[in-house]
JSON list of C-alpha atoms in Angstrom, two decimals:
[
{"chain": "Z", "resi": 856, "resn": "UNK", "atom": "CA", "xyz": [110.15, 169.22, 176.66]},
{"chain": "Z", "resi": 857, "resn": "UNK", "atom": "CA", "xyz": [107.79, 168.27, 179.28]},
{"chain": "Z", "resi": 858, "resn": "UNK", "atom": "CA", "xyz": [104.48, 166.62, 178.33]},
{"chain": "Z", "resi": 859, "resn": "UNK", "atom": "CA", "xyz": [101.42, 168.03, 179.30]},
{"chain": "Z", "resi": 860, "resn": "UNK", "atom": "CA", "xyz": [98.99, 166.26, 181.64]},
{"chain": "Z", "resi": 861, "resn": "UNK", "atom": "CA", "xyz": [96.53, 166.48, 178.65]},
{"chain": "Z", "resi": 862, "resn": "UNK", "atom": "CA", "xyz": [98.85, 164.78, 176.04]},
{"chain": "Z", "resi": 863, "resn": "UNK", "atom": "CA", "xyz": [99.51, 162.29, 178.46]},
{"chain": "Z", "resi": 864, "resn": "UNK", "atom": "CA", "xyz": [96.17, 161.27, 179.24]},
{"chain": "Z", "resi": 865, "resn": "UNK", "atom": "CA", "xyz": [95.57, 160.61, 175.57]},
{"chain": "Z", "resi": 866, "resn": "UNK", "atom": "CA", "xyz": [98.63, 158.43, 175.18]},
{"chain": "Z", "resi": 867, "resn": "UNK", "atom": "CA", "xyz": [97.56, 156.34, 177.73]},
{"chain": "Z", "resi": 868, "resn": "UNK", "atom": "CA", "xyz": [94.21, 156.15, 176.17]},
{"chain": "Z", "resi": 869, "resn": "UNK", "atom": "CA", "xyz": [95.05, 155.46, 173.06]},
{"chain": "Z", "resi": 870, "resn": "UNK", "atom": "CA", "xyz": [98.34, 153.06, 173.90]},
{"chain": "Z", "resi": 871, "resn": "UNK", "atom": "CA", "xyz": [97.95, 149.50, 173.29]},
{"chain": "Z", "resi": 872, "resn": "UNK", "atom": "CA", "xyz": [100.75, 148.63, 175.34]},
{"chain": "Z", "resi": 873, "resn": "UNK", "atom": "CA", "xyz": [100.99, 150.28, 178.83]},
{"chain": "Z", "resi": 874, "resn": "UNK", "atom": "CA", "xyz": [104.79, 148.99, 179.17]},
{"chain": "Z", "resi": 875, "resn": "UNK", "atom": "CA", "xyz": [105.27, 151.10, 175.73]},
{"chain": "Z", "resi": 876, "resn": "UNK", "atom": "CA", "xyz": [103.51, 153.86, 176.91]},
{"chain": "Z", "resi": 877, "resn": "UNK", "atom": "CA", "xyz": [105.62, 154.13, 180.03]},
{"chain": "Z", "resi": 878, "resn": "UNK", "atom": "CA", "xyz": [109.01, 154.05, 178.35]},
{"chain": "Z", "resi": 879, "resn": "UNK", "atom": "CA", "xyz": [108.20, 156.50, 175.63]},
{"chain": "Z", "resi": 880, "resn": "UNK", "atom": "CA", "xyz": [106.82, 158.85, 178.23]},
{"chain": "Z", "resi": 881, "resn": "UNK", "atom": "CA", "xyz": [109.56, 157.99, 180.95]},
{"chain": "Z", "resi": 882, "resn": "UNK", "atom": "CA", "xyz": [109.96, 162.05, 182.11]},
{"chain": "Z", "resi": 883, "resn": "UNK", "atom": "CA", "xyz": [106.48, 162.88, 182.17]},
{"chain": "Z", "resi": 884, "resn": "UNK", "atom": "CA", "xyz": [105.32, 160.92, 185.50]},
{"chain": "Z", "resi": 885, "resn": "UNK", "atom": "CA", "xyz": [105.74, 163.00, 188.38]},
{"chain": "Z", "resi": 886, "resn": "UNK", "atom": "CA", "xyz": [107.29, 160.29, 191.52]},
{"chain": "Z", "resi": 887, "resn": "UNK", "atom": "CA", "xyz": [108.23, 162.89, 193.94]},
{"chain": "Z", "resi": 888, "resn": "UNK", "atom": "CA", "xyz": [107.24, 162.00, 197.77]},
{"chain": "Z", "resi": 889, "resn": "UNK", "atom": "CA", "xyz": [105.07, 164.35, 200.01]},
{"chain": "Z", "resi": 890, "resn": "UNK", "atom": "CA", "xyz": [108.55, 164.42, 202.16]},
{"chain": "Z", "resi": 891, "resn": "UNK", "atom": "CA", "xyz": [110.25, 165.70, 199.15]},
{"chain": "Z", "resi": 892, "resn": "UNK", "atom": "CA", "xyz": [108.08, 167.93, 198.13]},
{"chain": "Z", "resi": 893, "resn": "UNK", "atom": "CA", "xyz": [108.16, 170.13, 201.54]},
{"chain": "Z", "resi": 894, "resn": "UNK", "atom": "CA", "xyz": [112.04, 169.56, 201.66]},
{"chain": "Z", "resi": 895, "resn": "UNK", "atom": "CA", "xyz": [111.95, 171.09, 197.93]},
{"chain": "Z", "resi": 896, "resn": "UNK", "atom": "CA", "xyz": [109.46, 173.92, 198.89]},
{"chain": "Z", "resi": 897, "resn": "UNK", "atom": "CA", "xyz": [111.54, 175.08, 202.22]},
{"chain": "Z", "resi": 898, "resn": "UNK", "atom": "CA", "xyz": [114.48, 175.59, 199.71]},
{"chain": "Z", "resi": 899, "resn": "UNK", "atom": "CA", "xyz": [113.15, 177.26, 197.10]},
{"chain": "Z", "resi": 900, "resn": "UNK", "atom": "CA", "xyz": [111.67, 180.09, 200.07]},
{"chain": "Z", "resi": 901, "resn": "UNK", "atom": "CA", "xyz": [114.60, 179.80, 202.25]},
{"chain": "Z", "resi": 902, "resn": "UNK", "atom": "CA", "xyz": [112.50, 178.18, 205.21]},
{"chain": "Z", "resi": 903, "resn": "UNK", "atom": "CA", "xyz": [113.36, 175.57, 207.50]},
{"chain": "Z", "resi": 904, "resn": "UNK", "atom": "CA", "xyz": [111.08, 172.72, 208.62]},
{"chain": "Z", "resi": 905, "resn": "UNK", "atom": "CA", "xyz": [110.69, 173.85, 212.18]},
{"chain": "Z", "resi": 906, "resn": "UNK", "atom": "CA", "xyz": [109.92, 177.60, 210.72]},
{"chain": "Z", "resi": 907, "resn": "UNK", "atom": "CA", "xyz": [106.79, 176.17, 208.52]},
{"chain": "Z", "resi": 908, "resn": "UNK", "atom": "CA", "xyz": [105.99, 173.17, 211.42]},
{"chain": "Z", "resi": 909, "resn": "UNK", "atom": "CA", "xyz": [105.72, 176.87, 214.02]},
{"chain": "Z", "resi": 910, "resn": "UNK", "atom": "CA", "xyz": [103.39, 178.12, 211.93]},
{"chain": "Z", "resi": 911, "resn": "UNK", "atom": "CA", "xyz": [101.28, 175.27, 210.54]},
{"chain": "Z", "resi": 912, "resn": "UNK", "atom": "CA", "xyz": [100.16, 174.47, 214.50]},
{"chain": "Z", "resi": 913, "resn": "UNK", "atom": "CA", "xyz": [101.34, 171.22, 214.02]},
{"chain": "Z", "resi": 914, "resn": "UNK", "atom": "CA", "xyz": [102.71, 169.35, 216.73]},
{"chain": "Z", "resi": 915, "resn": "UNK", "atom": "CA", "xyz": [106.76, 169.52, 216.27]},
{"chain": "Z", "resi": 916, "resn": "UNK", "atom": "CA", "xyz": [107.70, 166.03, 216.49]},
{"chain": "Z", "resi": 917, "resn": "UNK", "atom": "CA", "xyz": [104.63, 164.56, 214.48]},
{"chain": "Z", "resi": 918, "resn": "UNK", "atom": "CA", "xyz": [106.02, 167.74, 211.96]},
{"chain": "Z", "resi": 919, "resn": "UNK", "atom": "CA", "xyz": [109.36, 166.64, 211.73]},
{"chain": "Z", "resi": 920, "resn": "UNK", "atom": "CA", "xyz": [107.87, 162.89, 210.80]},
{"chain": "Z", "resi": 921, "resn": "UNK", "atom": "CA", "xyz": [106.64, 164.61, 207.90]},
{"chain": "Z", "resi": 922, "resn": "UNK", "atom": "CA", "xyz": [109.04, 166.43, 206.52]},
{"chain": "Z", "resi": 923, "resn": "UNK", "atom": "CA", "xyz": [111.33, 163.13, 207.00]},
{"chain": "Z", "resi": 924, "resn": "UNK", "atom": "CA", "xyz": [108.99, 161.39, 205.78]},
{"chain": "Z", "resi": 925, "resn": "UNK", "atom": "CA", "xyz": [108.42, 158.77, 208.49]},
{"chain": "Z", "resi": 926, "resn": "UNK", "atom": "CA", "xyz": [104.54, 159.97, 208.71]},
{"chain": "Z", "resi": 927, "resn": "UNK", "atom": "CA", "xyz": [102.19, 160.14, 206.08]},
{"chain": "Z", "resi": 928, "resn": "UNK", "atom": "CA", "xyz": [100.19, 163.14, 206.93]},
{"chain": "Z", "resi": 929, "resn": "UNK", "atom": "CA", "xyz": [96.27, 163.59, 206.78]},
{"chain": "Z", "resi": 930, "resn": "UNK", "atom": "CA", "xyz": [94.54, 165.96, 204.50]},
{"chain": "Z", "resi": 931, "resn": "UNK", "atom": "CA", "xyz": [94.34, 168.17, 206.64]},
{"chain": "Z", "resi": 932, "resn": "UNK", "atom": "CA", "xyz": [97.70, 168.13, 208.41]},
{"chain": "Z", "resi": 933, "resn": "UNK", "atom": "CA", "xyz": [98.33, 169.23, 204.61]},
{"chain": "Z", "resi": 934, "resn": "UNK", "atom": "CA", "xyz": [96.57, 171.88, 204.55]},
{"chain": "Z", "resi": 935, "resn": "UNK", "atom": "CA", "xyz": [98.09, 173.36, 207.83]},
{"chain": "Z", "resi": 936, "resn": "UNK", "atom": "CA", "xyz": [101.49, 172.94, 206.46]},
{"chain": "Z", "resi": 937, "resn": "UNK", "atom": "CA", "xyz": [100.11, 174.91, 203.06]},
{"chain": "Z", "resi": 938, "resn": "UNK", "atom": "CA", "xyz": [98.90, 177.84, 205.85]},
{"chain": "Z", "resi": 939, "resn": "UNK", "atom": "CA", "xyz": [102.56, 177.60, 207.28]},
{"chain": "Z", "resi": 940, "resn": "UNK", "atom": "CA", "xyz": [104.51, 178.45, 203.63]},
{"chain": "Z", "resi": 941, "resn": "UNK", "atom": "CA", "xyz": [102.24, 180.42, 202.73]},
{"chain": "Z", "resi": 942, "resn": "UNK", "atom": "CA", "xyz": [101.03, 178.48, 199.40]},
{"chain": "Z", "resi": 943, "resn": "UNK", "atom": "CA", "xyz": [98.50, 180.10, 196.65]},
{"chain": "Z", "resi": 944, "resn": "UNK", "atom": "CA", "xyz": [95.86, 177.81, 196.02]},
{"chain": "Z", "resi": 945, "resn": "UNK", "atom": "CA", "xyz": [97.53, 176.08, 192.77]},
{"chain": "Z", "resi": 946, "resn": "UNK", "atom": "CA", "xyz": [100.30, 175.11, 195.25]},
{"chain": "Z", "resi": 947, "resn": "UNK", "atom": "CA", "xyz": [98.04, 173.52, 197.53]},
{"chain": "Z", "resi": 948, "resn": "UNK", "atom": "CA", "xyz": [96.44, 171.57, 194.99]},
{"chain": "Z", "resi": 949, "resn": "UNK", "atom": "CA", "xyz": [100.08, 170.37, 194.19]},
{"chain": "Z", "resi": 950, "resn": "UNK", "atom": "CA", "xyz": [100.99, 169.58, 197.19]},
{"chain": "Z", "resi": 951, "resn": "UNK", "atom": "CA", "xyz": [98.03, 167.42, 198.42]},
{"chain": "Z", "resi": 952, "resn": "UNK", "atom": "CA", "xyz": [97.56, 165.81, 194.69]},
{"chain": "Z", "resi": 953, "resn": "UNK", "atom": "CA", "xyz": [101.39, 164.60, 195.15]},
{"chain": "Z", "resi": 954, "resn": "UNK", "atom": "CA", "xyz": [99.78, 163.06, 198.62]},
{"chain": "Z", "resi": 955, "resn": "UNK", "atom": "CA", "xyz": [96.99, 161.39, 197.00]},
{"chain": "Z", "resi": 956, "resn": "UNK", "atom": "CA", "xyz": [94.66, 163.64, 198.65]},
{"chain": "Z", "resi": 957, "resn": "UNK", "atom": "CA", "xyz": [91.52, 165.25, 197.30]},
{"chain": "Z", "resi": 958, "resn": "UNK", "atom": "CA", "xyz": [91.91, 168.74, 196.01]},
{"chain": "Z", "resi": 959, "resn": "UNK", "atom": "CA", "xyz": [89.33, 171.49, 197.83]},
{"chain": "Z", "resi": 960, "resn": "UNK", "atom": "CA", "xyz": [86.28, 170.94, 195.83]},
{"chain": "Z", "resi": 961, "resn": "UNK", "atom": "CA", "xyz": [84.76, 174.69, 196.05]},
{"chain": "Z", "resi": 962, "resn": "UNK", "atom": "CA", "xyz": [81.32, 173.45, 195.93]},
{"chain": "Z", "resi": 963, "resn": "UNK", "atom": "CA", "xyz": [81.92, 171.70, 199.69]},
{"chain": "Z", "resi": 964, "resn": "UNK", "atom": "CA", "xyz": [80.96, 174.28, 202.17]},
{"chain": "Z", "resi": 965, "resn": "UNK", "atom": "CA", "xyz": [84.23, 173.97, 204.44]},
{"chain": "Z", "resi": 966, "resn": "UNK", "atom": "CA", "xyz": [86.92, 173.13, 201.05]},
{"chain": "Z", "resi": 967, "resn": "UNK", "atom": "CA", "xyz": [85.10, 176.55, 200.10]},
{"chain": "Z", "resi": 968, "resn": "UNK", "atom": "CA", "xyz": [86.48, 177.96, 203.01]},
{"chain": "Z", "resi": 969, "resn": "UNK", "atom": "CA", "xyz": [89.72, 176.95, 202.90]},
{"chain": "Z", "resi": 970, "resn": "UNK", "atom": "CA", "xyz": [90.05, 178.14, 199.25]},
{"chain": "Z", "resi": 971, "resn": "UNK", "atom": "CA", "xyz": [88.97, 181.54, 200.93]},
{"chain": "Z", "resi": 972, "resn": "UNK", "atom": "CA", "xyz": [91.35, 181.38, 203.64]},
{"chain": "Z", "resi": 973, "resn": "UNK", "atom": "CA", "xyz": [94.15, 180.38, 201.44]},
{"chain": "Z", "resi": 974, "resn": "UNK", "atom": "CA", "xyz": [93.47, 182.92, 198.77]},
{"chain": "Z", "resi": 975, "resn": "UNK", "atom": "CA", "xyz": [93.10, 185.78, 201.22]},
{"chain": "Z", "resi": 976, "resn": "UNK", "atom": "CA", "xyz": [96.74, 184.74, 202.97]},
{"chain": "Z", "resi": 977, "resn": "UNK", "atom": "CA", "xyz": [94.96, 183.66, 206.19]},
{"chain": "Z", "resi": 978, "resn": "UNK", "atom": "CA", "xyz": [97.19, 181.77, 209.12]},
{"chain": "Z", "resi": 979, "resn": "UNK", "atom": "CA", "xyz": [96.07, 178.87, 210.88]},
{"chain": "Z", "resi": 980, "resn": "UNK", "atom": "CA", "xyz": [94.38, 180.31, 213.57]},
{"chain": "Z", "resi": 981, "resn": "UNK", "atom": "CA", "xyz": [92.10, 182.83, 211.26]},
{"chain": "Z", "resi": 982, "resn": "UNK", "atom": "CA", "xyz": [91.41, 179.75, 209.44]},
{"chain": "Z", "resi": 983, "resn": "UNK", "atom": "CA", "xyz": [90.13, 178.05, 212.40]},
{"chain": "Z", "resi": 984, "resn": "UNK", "atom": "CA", "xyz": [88.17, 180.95, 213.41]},
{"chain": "Z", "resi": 985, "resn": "UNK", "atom": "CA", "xyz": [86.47, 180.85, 209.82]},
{"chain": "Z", "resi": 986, "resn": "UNK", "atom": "CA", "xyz": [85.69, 177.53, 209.98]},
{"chain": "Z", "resi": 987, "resn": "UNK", "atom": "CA", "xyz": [84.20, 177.72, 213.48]},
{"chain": "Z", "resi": 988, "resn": "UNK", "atom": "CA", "xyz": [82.34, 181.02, 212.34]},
{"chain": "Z", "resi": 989, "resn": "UNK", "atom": "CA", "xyz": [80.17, 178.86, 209.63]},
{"chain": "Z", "resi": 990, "resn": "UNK", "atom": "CA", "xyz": [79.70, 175.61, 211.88]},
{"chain": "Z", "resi": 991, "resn": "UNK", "atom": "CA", "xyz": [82.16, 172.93, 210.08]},
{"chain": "Z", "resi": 992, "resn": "UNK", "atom": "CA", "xyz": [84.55, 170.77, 211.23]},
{"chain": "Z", "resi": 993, "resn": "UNK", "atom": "CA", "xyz": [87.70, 172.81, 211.99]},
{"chain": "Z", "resi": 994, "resn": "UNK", "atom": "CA", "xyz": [91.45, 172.15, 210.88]},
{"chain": "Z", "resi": 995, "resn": "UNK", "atom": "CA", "xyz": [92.68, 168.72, 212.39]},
{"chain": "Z", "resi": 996, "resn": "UNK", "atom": "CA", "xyz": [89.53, 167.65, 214.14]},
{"chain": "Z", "resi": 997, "resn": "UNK", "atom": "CA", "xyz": [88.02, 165.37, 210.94]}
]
């Protein structure tokens, strides 16, 4: 059985050996790649990459990089790729925490916004439009 993030926290906490802590809690570190992630997500909703690069408004070759996992991809490049599967807002979260991105914070104006967008099944360009609408920094220009 998986441990929760909760229980895991405290082990850590309380270990006295981080080596010890590791090996007794060996399947409950998530070490899956942004790259891997996507791959994993197009399966599980029968997409292809260029179906999800189309829709994110992400350039295709800078796309592909992604999803091979020669780029590392912005925030926000994330967050256009969330718009293109279609993600709820706990599978955004996901996605950009496995990036070592900041989660939308809904007390930020624009991650606000987003959290809107997404939770409302806005595309890109609605998105955009939002944004614009309410004076903050749109999609890919921050």
């Amino acid at each position: 059985m998986a441990v929760t993030t909760n229980a895991l926290l405290k082990r850590i906490v309380n270990g006295r050996d981080f080596k010890e802590v590791l090996s007794e809690n060996e399947g409950g570190f998530e070490e899956q790649s942004v790259s891997e992630y996507l791959r994993k997500l197009c399966e599980e909703r029968g997409l292809v990459p260029e179906q999800v690069i189309k829709k994110s408004q992400i350039d295709r070759t800078y796309g592909h990089q992604i999803f091979n996992g020669t780029r590392i991809p912005s925030r926000d490049k994330l967050i256009k790729l969330a718009f293109g599967f279609g993600l709820s807002l706990d599978e955004t979260q996901k996605l950009l925490k496995i990036a070592g991105r900041s989660m939308l914070y809904p007390k930020i104006k624009r991650d606000a916004a987003l959290i809107f967008g997404i939770s409302h099944g806005m595309n890109v360009m609605e998105m955009q439009y939002l944004l614009a609408s309410i004076n903050v920094v749109l999609l890919g220009e921050s």
